[in-house]
Amino acid sequence: MNTATALARTRQAQEQSLVTLCKKISSLSVATRFSKSVNKFIVINTTDGRVDDNYQAALSPDEKADSGQQATVLVCVETKQTNVETCNYTKPNSNESIRTILRIRQDDQVSLIDLANRTLVGQSTITGEDPNNCTRNIPSSTDSQFMVGNRAPPILLLNWLHDVGKTTK
């Protein structure tokens, strides 16, 4: 086994142990502040069990942990789909349904875990962007039964992280 493969396996094992910790949030005690005044964050998306590259890349170099071993705070993100509206399309001059399209928003439920003492420091929901509105006619641009909005831009998570950091020090 070469060094790159070994490092990749080690990183994957670290990520899986962090995902396991994220899934045990309900059993953690709650803390009102971080144990350290300066922290390195690693963002794990529990939906797919990997580092959330979208959010992780948005962290500054001073805040970003390159591995689970370097992290002091685990940011657990679980993307939940919220049905915003149901678009019902019927035949003209009839109530016979032709098609139903669900408008789905992707909200991120975020939890902060202080890794030094395994405590829950904060939780929030970062609301995603709304999908396109229902139209009068069946949208020709999609064969899907769903219109899905984008996840929230990373700046919203960063703003929340910084707010929590200010209130917990």
Coordinates of N, CA and C in Angstrom, one line a residue, residues 9 21 28 33 48 58 62 75 87 90 94 104 116-117 122 133 141 144 151 161 164 166:
R9 N -7.1 6.4 3.5 CA -7.8 5.5 4.4 C -7.9 6.0 5.8
L21 N -19.9 10.6 15.9 CA -20.1 11.6 17.0 C -21.3 12.5 16.6
L28 N -25.1 14.1 24.1 CA -24.1 15.0 24.5 C -24.6 16.0 25.6
R33 N -19.9 27.5 26.1 CA -18.8 28.1 25.4 C -17.8 27.0 25.0
D48 N -24.0 12.5 3.7 CA -23.2 11.7 2.9 C -22.0 11.1 3.7
A58 N -15.0 27.4 2.6 CA -15.3 28.8 2.9 C -14.6 29.3 4.1
D62 N -7.0 30.2 8.9 CA -6.8 30.2 10.4 C -7.9 29.3 11.1
V75 N -18.2 20.6 13.2 CA -19.4 21.2 12.7 C -20.2 20.1 12.0
C87 N -47.2 22.0 -6.3 CA -47.8 22.6 -7.6 C -48.6 21.6 -8.2
T90 N -53.6 20.5 -13.7 CA -54.7 19.8 -14.1 C -55.0 20.0 -15.6
S94 N -60.9 21.0 -16.3 CA -61.1 19.8 -15.6 C -60.3 19.8 -14.3
I104 N -39.1 22.1 -3.2 CA -38.3 21.6 -2.1 C -37.2 22.6 -1.8
A116 N -12.7 18.8 22.5 CA -11.9 18.5 23.7 C -12.7 17.9 24.8
N117 N -13.9 18.3 25.0 CA -14.7 17.8 26.1 C -16.0 17.1 25.6
G122 N -23.6 24.6 20.3 CA -24.7 25.4 19.6 C -25.3 24.6 18.5
N133 N -40.8 29.3 -8.3 CA -42.2 29.3 -8.0 C -43.0 28.4 -8.9
S141 N -39.2 23.0 -18.7 CA -37.7 22.8 -18.5 C -37.4 21.6 -17.6
S144 N -38.9 16.4 -14.0 CA -38.8 16.0 -12.6 C -40.1 16.3 -11.9
R151 N -28.8 24.8 -1.5 CA -28.4 25.0 -0.1 C -28.0 26.4 0.1
L161 N -21.3 30.8 12.7 CA -20.2 30.3 13.5 C -19.5 31.5 14.2
V164 N -21.6 32.6 17.1 CA -21.5 31.7 18.2 C -20.2 31.9 19.0
K166 N -18.4 34.5 19.2 CA -18.4 35.8 20.0 C -19.2 35.6 21.3

